[in-house]
Amino acid sequence: MMGDQEVHQELLVAKLASRALLDDDDRAAIRALPCQGKTVDPATYLVREGSEPQRCQFILSGYAYRQKLTREGSRQIVALMIPGDFVDLQQMFLRRSDHNVQALTRLHYIEIPIVALRKLATTRPNASRALWVDALVDASIFREWIVSIGRRDARERVSHLLCEFAVRARTAGIAFDGDCALPMTQEQLGDALGLTPVHVNRVLKALAADGFIERNRRQITILDWNGLRNVADFNDRYLHLDQASPE
Amino acid sequence: MMGDQEVHQELLVAKLASRALLDDDDRAAIRALPCQGKTVDPATYLVREGSEPQRCQFILSGYAYRQKLTREGSRQIVALMIPGDFVDLQQMFLRRSDHNVQALTRLHYIEIPIVALRKLATTRPNASRALWVDALVDASIFREWIVSIGRRDARERVSHLLCEFAVRARTAGIAFDGDCALPMTQEQLGDALGLTPVHVNRVLKALAADGFIERNRRQITILDWNGLRNVADFNDRYLHLDQASPE
DNA sequence: CGGTCTCTTGAGCAGAGTCAATGAACGTGG
DNA sequence: CCACGTTCATTGACTCTGCTCAAGAGACCG
């Protein structure tokens, strides 16, 4: 029987093993990382712009998002994070954070000292590769968001986000089939998509009227996966899901 | 007297040294990287979506951009690259490229086998850190572009791109003061900003009328740096320019 | 049961897009 | 050295997607 600590670290091992092939020594080194579990309420800041992070967070359950504010006070969400995501690989080698990270829901996570992760990265080549792949996949998702916001209309954009979330949730083992409970308010969706909440509302209504999704308060369920992926022009290539298979 | 090969490698050393503190052994290891110089014409593809890159390119002179196409054929430029930028760190640990890279101008670059770079990353901790920082700064720029395209209006967006380009060009030592010759057509600017070329034209005209910039064919010169940065809500924090100073 | 968040919906507006025509600069080959 | 074709830049007229403002309806909470 495993204690909490062990369960947490198995998630971490599983995540990194999905990013690169690991041997037993790599796994042992990952299990040996010092870490500490934490829980926070929705809207809590995990990282603040301008701060100098000393620990890297890894999400066990719940959701979080990266966010930046403009001078006028409008907010842009630049990434969603789900269980099995690292919050701070994006800052691991940078001095100051360039954005904020906030909990979207109640959140359980572990914190690992950055020095320990850096040491892992320099002593275990396979683990290092897994960390690289993870950071580079994040960057690939950023690029796809630029394409969505820059070149897709509101209907495509909303659909694309739903598709991405569904695939990532399924890959992380926290969703099955269409059952994709994206716990975001329409205002938050708007902030992630570069739209106003009013317009998000209208688009969701239209997608529901067309039978692609079903809505029920903050729950959105995909009814017609192929239809929605077609509306969205969605292709999961940019998520790089096959990095850990033998070459 | 240095031959071409040596000059090229000094640029590489200088770039990595700007990303992390390096010692003499690190510099020697970087100089020992095998590499080959190349030159291509504007619009040449350096990387194609779906390909499996074996070499990493490093730009010596000229400009390039990352680009993705949507189903409808519209194009989104997701990054600009200038001399001293790595083209392919973003793919170094991923199997298949998720985007295209094209030369914007006539381009001189060197190619380094990815295996050699990976080896550098696993044997030289400081060099590894420099590569990490470089990749993470790229990711930070992606995030800022998401904010720009998602939440800034056309005038702010155009100004922001000009500011970013000016700062990066100055840092790379290829521009001085306001002298920022961004060699992009208005169509390409539009593709980078999520706008149409017609609208880019009108915004540039307005910025010139207000005295912020001067235009002359494809050359844009910044006349009023502080004014433009103010229009753009520009802050260079996200470029992480101070990573190589002692902690 | 009142207060607070969200979600909805309507009406009107505006920033940016579309379409289309003209003009300026450039490169090339005869 | 000029004619021609091509690529960009420019401008106007019109359209439309998505925004703003505002009010009302649900849902949830202490």
Coordinates of N, CA and C in Angstrom, one line a residue, chain A residues 12 38 85 89 94 129 137 164 168 193 221:
Chain A
L12 N 4.3 11.9 -11.0 CA 5.4 12.6 -11.6 C 6.2 11.7 -12.5
K38 N 0.6 20.5 -1.4 CA -0.1 21.7 -1.0 C -1.5 21.7 -1.6
D85 N 0.6 18.5 -15.2 CA 1.4 19.5 -15.8 C 2.3 20.2 -14.8
L89 N 8.1 24.8 -15.2 CA 9.2 24.6 -16.1 C 9.6 25.8 -16.9
L94 N 14.8 30.8 -15.6 CA 14.8 32.3 -15.7 C 14.7 32.9 -14.3
R129 N 15.9 15.0 -20.9 CA 15.2 15.0 -22.1 C 13.7 15.1 -21.9
V137 N 6.8 21.1 -25.6 CA 5.4 20.9 -26.0 C 4.5 22.1 -25.5
E164 N -8.8 20.9 -27.7 CA -7.5 20.7 -27.1 C -7.7 20.2 -25.6
R168 N -6.2 16.7 -24.2 CA -5.2 16.7 -23.1 C -5.8 16.0 -21.9
L193 N -9.5 33.3 -25.0 CA -9.7 33.2 -26.4 C -9.6 34.6 -27.1
T221 N -20.1 19.5 -22.4 CA -19.9 18.1 -22.9 C -19.9 18.1 -24.4

